[in-house]
Coordinates of C-alpha atoms in Angstrom, one line a residue:
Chain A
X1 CA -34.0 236.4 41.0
X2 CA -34.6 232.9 39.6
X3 CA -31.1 231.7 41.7
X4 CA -32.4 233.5 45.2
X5 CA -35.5 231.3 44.8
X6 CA -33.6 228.5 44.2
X7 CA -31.6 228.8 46.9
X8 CA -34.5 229.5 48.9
X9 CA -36.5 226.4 48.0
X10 CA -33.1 224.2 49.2
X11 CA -32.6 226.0 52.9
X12 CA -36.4 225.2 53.5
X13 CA -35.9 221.5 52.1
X14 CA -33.2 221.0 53.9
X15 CA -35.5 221.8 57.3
X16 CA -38.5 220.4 56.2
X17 CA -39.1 218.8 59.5
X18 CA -38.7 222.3 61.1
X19 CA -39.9 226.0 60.3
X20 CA -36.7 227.9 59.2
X21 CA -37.3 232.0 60.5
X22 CA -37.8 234.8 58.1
X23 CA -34.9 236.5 59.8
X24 CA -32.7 233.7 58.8
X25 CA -33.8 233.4 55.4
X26 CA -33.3 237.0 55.2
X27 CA -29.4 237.0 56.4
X28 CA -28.7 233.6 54.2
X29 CA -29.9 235.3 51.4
X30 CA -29.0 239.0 52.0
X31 CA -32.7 240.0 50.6
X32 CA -35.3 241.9 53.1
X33 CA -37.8 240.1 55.0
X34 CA -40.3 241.6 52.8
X35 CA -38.8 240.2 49.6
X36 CA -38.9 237.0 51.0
X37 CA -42.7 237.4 51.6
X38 CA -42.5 238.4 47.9
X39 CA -40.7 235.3 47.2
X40 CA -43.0 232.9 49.2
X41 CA -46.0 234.1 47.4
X42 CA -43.9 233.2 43.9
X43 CA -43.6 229.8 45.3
X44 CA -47.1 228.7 46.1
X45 CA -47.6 230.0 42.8
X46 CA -45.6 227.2 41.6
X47 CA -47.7 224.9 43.7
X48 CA -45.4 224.9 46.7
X49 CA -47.7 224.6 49.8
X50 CA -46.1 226.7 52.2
X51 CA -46.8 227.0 56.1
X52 CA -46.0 230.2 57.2
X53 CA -46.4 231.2 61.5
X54 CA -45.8 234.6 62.7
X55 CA -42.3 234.8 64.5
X56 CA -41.7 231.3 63.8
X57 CA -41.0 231.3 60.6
X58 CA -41.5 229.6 57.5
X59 CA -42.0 225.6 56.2
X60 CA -42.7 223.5 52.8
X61 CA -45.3 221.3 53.5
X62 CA -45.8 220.0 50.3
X63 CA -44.1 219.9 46.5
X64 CA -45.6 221.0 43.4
X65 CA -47.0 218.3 41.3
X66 CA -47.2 221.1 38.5
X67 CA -43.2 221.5 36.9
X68 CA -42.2 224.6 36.6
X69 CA -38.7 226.2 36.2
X70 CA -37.7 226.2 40.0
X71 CA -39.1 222.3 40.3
X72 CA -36.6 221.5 37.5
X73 CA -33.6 223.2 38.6
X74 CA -33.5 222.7 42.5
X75 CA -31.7 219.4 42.9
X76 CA -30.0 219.8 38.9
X77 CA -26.3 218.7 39.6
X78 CA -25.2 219.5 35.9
X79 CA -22.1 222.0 35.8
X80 CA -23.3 223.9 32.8
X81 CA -25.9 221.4 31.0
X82 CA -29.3 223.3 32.0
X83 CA -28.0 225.7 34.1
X84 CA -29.8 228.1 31.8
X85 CA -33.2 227.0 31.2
X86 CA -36.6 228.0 29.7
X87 CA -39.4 226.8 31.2
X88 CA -42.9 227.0 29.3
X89 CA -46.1 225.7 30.5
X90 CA -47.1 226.1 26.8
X91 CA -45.0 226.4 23.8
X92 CA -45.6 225.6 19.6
X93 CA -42.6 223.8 20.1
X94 CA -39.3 223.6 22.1
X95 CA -37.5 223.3 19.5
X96 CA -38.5 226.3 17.7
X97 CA -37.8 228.2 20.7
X98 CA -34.5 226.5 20.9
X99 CA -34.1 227.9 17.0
X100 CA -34.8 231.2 18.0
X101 CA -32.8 231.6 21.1
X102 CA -29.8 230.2 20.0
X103 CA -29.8 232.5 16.4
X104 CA -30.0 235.2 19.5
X105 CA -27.4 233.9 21.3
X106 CA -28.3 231.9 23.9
X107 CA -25.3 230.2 25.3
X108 CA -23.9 226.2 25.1
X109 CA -26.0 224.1 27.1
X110 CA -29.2 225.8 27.5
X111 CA -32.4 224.4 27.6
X112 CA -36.0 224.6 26.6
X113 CA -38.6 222.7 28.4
X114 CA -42.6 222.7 28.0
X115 CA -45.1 220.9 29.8
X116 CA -47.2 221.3 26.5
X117 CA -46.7 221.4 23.0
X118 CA -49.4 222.6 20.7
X119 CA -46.9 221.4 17.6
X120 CA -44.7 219.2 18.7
X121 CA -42.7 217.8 15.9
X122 CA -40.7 215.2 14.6
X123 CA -38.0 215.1 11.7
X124 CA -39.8 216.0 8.3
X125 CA -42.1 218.1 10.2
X126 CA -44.4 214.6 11.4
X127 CA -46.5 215.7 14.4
X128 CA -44.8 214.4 17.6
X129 CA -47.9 214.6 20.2
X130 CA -46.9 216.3 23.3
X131 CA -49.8 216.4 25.7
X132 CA -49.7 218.6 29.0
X133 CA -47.8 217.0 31.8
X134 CA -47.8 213.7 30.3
X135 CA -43.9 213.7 29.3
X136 CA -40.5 215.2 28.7
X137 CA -40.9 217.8 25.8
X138 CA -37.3 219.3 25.5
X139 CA -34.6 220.9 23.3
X140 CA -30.8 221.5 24.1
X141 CA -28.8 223.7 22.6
X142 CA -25.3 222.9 21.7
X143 CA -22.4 224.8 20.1
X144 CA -19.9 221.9 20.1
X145 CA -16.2 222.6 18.4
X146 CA -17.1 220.2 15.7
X147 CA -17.2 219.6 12.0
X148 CA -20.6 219.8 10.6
X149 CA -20.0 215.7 9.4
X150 CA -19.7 214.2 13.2
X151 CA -22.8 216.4 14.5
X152 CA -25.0 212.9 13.9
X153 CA -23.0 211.6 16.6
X154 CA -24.7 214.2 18.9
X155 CA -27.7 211.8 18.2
X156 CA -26.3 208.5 18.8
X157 CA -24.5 209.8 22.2
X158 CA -27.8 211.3 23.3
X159 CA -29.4 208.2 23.1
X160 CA -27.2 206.5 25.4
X161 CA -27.5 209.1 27.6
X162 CA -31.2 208.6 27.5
X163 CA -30.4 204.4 27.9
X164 CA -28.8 205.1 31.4
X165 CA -31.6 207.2 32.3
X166 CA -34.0 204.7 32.4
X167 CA -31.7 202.2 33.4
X168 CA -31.1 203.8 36.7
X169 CA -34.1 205.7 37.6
X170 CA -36.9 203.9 36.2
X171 CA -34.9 200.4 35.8
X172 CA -36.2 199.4 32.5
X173 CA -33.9 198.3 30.0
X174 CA -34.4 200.5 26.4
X175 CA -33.0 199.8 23.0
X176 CA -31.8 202.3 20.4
X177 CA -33.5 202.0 16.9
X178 CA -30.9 203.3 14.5
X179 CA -30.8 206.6 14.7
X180 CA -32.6 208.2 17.1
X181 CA -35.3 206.1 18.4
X182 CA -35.1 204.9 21.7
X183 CA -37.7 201.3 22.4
X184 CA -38.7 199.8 25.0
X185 CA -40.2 196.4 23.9
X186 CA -40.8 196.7 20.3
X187 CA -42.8 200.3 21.1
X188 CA -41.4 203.6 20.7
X189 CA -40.9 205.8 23.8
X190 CA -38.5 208.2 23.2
X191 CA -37.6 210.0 19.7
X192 CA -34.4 212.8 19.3
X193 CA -34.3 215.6 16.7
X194 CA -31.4 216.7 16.2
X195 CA -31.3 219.8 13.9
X196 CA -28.6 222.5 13.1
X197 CA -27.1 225.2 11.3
X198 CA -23.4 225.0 10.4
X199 CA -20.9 226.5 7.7
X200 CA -19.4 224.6 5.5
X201 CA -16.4 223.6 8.3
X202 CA -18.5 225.3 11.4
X203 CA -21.3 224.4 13.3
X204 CA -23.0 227.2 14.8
X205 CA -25.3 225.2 17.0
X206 CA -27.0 222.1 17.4
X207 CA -30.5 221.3 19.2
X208 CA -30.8 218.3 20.6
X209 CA -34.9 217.8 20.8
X210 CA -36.1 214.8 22.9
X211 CA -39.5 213.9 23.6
X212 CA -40.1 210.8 26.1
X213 CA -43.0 209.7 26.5
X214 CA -43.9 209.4 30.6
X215 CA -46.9 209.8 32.2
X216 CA -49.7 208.3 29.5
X217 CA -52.1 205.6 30.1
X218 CA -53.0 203.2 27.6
X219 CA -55.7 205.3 26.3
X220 CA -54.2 208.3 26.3
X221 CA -52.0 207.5 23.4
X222 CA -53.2 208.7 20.2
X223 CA -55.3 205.6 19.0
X224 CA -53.3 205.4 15.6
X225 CA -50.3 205.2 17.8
X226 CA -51.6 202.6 19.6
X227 CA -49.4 199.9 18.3
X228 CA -46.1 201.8 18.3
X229 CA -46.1 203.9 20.7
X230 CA -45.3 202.9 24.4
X231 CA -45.0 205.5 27.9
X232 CA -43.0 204.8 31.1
X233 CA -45.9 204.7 33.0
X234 CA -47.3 201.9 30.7
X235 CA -44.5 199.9 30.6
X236 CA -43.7 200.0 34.6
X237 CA -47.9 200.2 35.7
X238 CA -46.3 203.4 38.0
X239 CA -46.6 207.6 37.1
X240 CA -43.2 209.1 37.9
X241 CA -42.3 212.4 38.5
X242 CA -40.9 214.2 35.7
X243 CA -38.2 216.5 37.8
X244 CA -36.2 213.9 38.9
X245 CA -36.0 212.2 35.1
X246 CA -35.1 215.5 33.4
X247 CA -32.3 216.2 35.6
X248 CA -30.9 212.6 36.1
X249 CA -31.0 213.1 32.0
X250 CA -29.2 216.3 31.7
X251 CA -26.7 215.1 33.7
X252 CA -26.0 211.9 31.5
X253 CA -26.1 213.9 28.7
X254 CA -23.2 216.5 30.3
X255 CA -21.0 213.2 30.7
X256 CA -21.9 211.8 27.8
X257 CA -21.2 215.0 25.6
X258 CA -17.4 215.6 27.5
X259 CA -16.3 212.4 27.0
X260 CA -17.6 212.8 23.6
X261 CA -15.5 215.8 22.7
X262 CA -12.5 214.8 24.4
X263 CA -12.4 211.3 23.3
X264 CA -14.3 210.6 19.7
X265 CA -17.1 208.5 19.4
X266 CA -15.4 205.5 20.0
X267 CA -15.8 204.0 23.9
X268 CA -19.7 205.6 23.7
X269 CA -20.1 203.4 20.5
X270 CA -19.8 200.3 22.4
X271 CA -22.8 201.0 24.6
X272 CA -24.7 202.5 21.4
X273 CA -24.0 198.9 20.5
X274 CA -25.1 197.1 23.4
X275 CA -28.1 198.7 23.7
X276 CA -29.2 198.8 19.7
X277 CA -32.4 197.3 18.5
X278 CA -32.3 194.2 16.7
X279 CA -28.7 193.7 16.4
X280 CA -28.1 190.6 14.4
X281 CA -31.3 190.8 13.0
X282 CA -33.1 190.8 9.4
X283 CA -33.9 193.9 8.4
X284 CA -35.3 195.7 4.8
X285 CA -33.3 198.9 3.7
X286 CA -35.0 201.7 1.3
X287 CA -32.2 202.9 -0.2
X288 CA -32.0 205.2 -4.0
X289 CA -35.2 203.6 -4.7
X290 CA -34.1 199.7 -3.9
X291 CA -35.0 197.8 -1.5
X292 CA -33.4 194.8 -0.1
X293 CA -32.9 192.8 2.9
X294 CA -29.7 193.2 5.5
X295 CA -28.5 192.2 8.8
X296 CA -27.8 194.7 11.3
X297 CA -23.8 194.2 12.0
X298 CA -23.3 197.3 14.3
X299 CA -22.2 200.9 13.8
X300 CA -19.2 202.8 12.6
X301 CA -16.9 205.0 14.7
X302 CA -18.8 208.0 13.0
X303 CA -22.4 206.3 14.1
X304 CA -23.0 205.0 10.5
X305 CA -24.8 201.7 10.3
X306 CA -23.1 198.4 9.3
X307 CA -25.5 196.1 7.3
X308 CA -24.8 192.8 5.5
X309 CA -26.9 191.8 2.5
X310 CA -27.5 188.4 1.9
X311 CA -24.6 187.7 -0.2
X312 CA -22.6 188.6 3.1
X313 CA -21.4 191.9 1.6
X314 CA -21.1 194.8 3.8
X315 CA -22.9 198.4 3.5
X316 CA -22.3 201.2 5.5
X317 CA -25.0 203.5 5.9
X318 CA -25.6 207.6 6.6
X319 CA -29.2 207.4 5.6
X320 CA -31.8 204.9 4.8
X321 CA -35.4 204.2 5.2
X322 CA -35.5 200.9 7.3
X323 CA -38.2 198.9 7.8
X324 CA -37.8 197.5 10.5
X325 CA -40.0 194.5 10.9
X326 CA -39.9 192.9 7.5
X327 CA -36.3 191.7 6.4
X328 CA -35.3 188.3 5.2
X329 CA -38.4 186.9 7.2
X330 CA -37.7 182.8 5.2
X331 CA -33.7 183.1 4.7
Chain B
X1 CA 5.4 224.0 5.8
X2 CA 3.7 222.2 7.7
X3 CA 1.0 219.0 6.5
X4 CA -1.9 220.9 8.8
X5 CA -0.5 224.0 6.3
X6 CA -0.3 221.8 3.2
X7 CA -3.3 220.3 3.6
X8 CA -5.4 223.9 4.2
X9 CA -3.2 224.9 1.2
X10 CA -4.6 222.0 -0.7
X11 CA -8.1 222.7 0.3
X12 CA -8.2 226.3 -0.3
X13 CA -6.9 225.7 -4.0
X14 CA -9.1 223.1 -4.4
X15 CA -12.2 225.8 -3.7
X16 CA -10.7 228.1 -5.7
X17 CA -10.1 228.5 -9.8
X18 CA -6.9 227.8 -9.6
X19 CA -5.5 224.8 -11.1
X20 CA -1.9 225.1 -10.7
X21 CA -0.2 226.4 -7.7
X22 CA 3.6 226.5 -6.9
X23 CA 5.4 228.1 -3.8
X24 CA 8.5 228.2 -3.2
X25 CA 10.9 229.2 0.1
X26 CA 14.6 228.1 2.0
X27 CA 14.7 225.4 -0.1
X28 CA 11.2 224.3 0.2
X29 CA 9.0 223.6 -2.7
X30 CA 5.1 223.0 -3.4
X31 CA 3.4 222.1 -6.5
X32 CA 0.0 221.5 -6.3
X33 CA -2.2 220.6 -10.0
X34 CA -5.6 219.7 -9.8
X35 CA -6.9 217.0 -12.1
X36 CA -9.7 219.0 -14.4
X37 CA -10.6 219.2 -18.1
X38 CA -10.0 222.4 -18.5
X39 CA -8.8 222.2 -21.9
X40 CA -11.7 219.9 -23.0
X41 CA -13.6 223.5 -23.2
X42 CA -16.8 223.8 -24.2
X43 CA -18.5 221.5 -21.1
X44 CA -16.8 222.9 -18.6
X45 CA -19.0 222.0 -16.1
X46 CA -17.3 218.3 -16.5
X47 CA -14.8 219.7 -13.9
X48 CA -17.6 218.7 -11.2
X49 CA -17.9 215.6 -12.4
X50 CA -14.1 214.8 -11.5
X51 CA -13.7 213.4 -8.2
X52 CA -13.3 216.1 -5.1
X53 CA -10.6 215.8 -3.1
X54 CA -12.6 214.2 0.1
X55 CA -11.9 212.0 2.3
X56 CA -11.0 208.5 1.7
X57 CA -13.0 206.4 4.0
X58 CA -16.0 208.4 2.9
X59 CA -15.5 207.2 -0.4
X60 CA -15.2 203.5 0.4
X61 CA -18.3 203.6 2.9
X62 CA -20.9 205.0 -0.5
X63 CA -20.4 202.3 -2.5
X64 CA -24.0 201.2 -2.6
X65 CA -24.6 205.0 -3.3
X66 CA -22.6 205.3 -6.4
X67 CA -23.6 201.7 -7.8
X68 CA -27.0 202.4 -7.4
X69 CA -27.0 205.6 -9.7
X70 CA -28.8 205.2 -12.7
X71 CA -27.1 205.4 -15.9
X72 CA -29.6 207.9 -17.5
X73 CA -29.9 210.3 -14.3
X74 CA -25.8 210.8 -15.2
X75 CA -26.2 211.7 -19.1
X76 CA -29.6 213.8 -18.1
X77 CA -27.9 217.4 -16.8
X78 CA -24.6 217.4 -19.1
X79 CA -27.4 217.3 -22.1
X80 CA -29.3 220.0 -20.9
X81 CA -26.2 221.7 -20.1
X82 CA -24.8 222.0 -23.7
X83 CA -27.9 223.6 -24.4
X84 CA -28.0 225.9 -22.2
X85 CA -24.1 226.4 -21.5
X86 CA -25.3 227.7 -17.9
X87 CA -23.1 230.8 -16.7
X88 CA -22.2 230.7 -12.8
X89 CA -18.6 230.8 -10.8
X90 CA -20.2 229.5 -7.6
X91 CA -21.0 226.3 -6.5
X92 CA -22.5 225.0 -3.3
X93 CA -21.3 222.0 -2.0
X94 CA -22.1 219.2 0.9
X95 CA -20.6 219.8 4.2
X96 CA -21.6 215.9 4.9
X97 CA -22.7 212.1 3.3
X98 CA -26.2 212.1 3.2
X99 CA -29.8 212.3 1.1
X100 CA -30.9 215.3 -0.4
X101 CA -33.7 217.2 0.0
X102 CA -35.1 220.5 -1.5
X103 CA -37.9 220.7 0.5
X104 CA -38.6 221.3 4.3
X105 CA -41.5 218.4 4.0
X106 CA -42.0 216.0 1.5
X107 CA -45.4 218.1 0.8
X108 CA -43.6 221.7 0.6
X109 CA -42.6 223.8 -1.9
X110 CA -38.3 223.2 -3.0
X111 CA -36.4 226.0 -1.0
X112 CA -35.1 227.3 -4.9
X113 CA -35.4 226.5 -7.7
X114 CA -33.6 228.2 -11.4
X115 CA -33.9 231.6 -11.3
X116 CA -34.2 232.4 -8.2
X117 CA -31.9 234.6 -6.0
X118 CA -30.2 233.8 -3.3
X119 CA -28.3 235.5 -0.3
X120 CA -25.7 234.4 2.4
X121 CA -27.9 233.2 4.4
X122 CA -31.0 231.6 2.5
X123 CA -31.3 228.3 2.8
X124 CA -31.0 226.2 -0.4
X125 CA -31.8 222.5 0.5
X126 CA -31.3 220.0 3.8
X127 CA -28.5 217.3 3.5
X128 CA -29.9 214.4 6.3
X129 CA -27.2 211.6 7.8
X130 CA -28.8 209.7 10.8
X131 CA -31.9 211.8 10.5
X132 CA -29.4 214.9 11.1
X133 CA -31.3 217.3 8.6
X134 CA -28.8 220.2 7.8
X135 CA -30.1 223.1 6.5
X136 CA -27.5 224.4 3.8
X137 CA -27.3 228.3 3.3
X138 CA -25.7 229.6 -0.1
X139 CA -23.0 231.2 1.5
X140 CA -23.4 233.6 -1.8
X141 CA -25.2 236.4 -3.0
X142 CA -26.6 235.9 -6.6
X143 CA -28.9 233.5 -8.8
X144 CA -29.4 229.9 -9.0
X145 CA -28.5 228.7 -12.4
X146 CA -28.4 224.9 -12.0
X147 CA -29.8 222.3 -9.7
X148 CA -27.1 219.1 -9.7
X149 CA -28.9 216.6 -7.7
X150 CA -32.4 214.7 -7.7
X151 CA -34.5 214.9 -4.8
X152 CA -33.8 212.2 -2.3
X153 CA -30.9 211.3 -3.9
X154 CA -27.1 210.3 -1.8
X155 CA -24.7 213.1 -1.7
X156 CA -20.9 212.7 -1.0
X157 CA -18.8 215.2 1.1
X158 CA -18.0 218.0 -1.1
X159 CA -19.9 217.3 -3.5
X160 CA -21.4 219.8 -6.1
X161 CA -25.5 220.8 -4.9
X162 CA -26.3 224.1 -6.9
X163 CA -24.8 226.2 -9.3
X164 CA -24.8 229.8 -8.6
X165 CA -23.9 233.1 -10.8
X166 CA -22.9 235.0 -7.8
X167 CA -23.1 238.9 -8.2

């Protein structure tokens, strides 16, 4: 059903100069012409405008500005990232969802996406706010052939994956706040969850939850956010449309994740490390109730961070409260 | 044999009660001992204490962990465990480096505490690296007797979280 649709949206694109006959549609896609009635109606559900003419057949006048599952998949080039999706115009939360579909099943690589979330969270159940239509609200699911120990890599790699993004579609260059933070000019714009359930050698899966900020003015950031949070549209004075950044995404995150499994960590550290936030910089570390100042030296081939402290002695770290604007400030 | 087969051999004894193992085929011969106090009876639960066999490089990288213990938060359980001379054959252990936690939110109720019974499946604490929170599952059926670790604090791979009398 969804896949007929889908193929149906692309034979009208392709003519979208011309009116494409029901009779054709009907042979193309082996369906009566009756069912393709049925399917037009579906599609200006969506918020396709479609121009139908009696024995000339049928034409796309305009695309939806409202997402919905065909929107995202028509034009997704992924080979198995996506290729099964969940589309919600509402949802708690993707990532619950995600939780609940993959303890069901659901295969490697599928995806949950929501327009809105009503509790949209970040790690220790912080609220993530996830207002309708204004961004990318979205959890992967992921049953990599892993130990559970290198599934915080799936973090760092995501990341990068989420640095090209911008880099080619939106052409803004973003940094990656150790872990899972991704900047763009000292605000955040992007966060990643990455959660799981794993034996002690085994992973099960691993959901991948990113929310990216897009479509918010200034004012529609929650006030106390103000400060630290940042969108795409604020940062480059344009809206964009959400489609085209999803898939572009999914499909950096399917090369990302190959080269990932076939090859280690190691050549995707490199541009985790070219794109990290405040390299070199002074930093303060919370760590077993201490605190001290370090300078960020880079990360680990397992994604650990490399500090120094100000004895020049190095620390490697799997998990630390970092604040990040208040190290070393008169050293 | 093997090393992949030594090394499985190696980690199976090392989960197991044993604490001598010797095979031997064609020529071939094994002996494995693992390093406990056994004979130093009455607190046996110094065996956890011992180092696991994990890996090297994770030991070097939690230096700052293992300094920054506190003295008194190392005498605190093997006191209270003379005491109580706690009865359990299972232990659960961390499948990574990280903090732990043994509550969803800082605000929430610990996922067990003593006394409470546990299944396969229920989930005992989180173990976070890189804000990866890992939700750790018994993996037994029976009743917590001891909690090994403070809230919050660094974990090492394979290292002892609960102890459980499995039934």
């Amino acid at each position: 059903m969804e896949s007929t649709r889908k193929k149906l949206i692309t034979l009208l694109a392709e003519q979208q100069e011309q009116y494409v006959s029901g009779q054709k549609l009907s042979e193309e896609l082996n369906i009566s012409r009756a069912a393709i009635w049925k399917h037009m109606k579906g599609l200006e559900k969506d918020g396709y405008k479609i121009d139908a003419i009696s024995r000339v057949g049928y034409r796309i006048v305009a695309f939806p500005d409202q997402m919905s599952l065909n929107t995202i998949q028509w034009g997704l080039n992924t080979s198995w990232l996506g290729q099964r999706m969940y589309y919600e115009p509402q949802l708690d939360s993707t990532q619950s969802l995600a939780h609940k579909l993959a303890l069901e099943g659901a295969e490697h690589g599928t995806v949950v996406i929501a327009d809105e979330q009503l509790k949209g969270r970040g790690r220790l159940h912080r609220k993530w706010d996830s207002q309708k239509g204004k961004g990318i609200w979205m959890s992967i699911i992921l049953r990599p052939p892993l130990e559970p120990q290198r599934a915080p890599q799936l973090t760092l790699a995501s990341a990068v994956a989420i640095i090209d993004m911008l880099a080619s579609q939106v052409n803004v260059k973003g940094q990656i706040k150790w872990p899972n933070d991704i900047f763009i000019q000292n605000k955040k714009v992007a966060g990643i969850l990455t959660e799981m359930q794993a034996e002690q050698d085994l992973i099960q899966y691993v959901i991948i939850g990113i929310g990216l900020n897009v479509n918010q003015t200034a004012e529609e950031i929650p006030e106390d956010l103000q400060e630290i949070a940042t969108s795409l549209q604020i940062e480059t004075e344009q809206t964009w449309v959400r489609e085209g950044l999803i898939q572009n995404l999914l499909k950096e995150i399917e090369s990302v994740y190959e080269e990932y499994v076939q090859n280690g960590f190691g050549s995707i550290k490199k541009r985790w490390e070219l794109a990290a936030y405040k390299m070199g910089d002074w930093i303060k570390v919370k760590a077993m109730r201490k605190e001290w100042d370090a300078k960020l030296i880079g990360i680990q081939n397992d994604g650990a961070l490399i500090v120094e402290d100000t004895d020049k002695a190095r620390k490697v770290l799997y998990s630390a409260e970092i604040d990040w604007n208040k190290g070393g400030v008169d050293l | 044999m093997k090393v992949q087969e030594i090394r499985e051999l190696i980690k199976l004894i090392d989960e197991s009660s044993i604490d001598e193992f010797k095979y031997e085929s064609n020529g071939t011969k094994v002996k494995l001992k693992k390093r406990t106090v056994e004979a130093a009876a009455p607190v046996k639960e110094q065996v956890v204490v011992s180092e696991p066999v994990i890996q090297p490089q994770r030991m070097e990288t939690s230096t700052a962990q293992t300094n920054d213990k506190p003295q008194v938060e190392q005498a605190a359980p093997v006191a209270e465990v003379k005491e109580q001379a706690p009865n359990y054959d299972q232990e659960v252990t961390s499948p990574m480096v990280g903090t732990f936690y043994r509550a969803p939110s800082p605000d929430s109720d610990p996922y067990v505490q003593v006394g409470d019974k546990v299944k396969n499946d229920s989930v005992v604490c989180i173990v976070e690296a890189m804000k990866l929170f890992n939700e750790i599952e018994a993996e037994v059926n029976g009743e917590i007797v001891e909690v090994l670790v403070e809230d919050g604090e660094l974990v090492e791979y394979g290292q002892p979280l609960f102890r459980v009398k499995s039934k």
